[in-house]
Coordinates of C-alpha atoms in Angstrom, one line a residue:
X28 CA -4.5 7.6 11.9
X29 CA -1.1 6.9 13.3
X30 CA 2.3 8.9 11.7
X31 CA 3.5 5.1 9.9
X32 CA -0.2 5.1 8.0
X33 CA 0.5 8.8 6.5
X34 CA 4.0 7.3 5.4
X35 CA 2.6 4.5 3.9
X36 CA 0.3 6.7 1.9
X37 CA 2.7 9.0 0.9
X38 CA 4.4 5.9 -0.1
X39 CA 2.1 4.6 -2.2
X40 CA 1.1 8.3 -3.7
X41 CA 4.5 8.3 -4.8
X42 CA 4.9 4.9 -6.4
X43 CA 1.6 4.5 -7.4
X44 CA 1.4 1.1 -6.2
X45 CA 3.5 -1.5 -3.8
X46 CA 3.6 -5.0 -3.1
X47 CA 3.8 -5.9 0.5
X48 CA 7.6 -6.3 0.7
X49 CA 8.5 -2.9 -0.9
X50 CA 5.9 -1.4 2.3
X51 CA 7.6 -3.3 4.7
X52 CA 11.0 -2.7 3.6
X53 CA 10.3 1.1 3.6
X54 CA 8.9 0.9 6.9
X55 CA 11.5 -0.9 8.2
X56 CA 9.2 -3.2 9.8
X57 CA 8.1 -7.2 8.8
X58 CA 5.6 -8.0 6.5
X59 CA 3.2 -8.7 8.7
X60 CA 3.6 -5.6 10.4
X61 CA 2.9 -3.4 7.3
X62 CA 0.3 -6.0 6.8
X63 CA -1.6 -4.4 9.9
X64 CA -1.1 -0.7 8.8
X65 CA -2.5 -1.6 5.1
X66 CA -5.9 -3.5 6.7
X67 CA -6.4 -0.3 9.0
X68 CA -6.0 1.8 5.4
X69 CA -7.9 -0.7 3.6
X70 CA -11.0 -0.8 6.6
X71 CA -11.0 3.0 6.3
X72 CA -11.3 2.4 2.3
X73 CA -7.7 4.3 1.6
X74 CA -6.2 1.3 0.4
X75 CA -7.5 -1.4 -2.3
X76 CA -5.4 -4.2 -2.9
X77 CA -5.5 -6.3 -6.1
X78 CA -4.0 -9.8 -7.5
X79 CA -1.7 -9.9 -10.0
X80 CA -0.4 -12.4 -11.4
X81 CA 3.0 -13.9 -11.4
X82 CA 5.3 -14.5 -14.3
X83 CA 5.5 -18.3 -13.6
X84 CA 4.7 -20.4 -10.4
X85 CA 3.4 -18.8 -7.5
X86 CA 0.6 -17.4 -5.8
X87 CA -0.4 -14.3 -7.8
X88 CA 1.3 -10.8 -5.6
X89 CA -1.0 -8.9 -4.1
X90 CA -0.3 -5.1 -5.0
X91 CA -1.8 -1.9 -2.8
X92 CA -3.1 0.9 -4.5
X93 CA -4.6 4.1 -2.8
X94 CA -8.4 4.7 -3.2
X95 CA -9.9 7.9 -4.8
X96 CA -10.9 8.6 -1.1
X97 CA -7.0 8.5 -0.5
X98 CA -6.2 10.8 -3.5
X99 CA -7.9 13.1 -1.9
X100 CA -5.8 13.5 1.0
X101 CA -3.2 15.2 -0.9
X102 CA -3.2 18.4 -2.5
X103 CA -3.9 18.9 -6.5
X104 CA -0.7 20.4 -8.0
X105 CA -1.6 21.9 -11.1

């Protein structure tokens, strides 16, 4: 797993969840290179991604949200 996948789960332990924008934008990359670090989480089932809908016209936004595999990862602080 490369140093920009831990960072994008850190990311998404800290915000719960992310659209692909708010991954990119941390990254500092273009969407469709965050794209390819959240399919290599979502292939190792670290990542799940889910529709939701829009408020309006659109396509509904696709949000990613770590797995319980992901949870894991990270230490429990009690």
């Amino acid at each position: 797993m490369s140093s920009r996948q831990d960072d994008v789960l850190s990311f998404l332990k800290s915000h719960s969840r992310a659209t692909l924008q708010e991954v990119a934008d941390h990254l500092g990359v273009t969407k469709q290179g965050a794209l390819r670090h959240l399919e290599a989480l979502a292939a190792s089932a670290l990542v799940e991604v889910r529709s939701e809908s829009t408020h309006g016209r659109g396509r509904p936004e696709h949000t990613y949200r770590l797995t319980s595999a992901a949870e894991q990862r990270f230490p429990a602080s009690h």
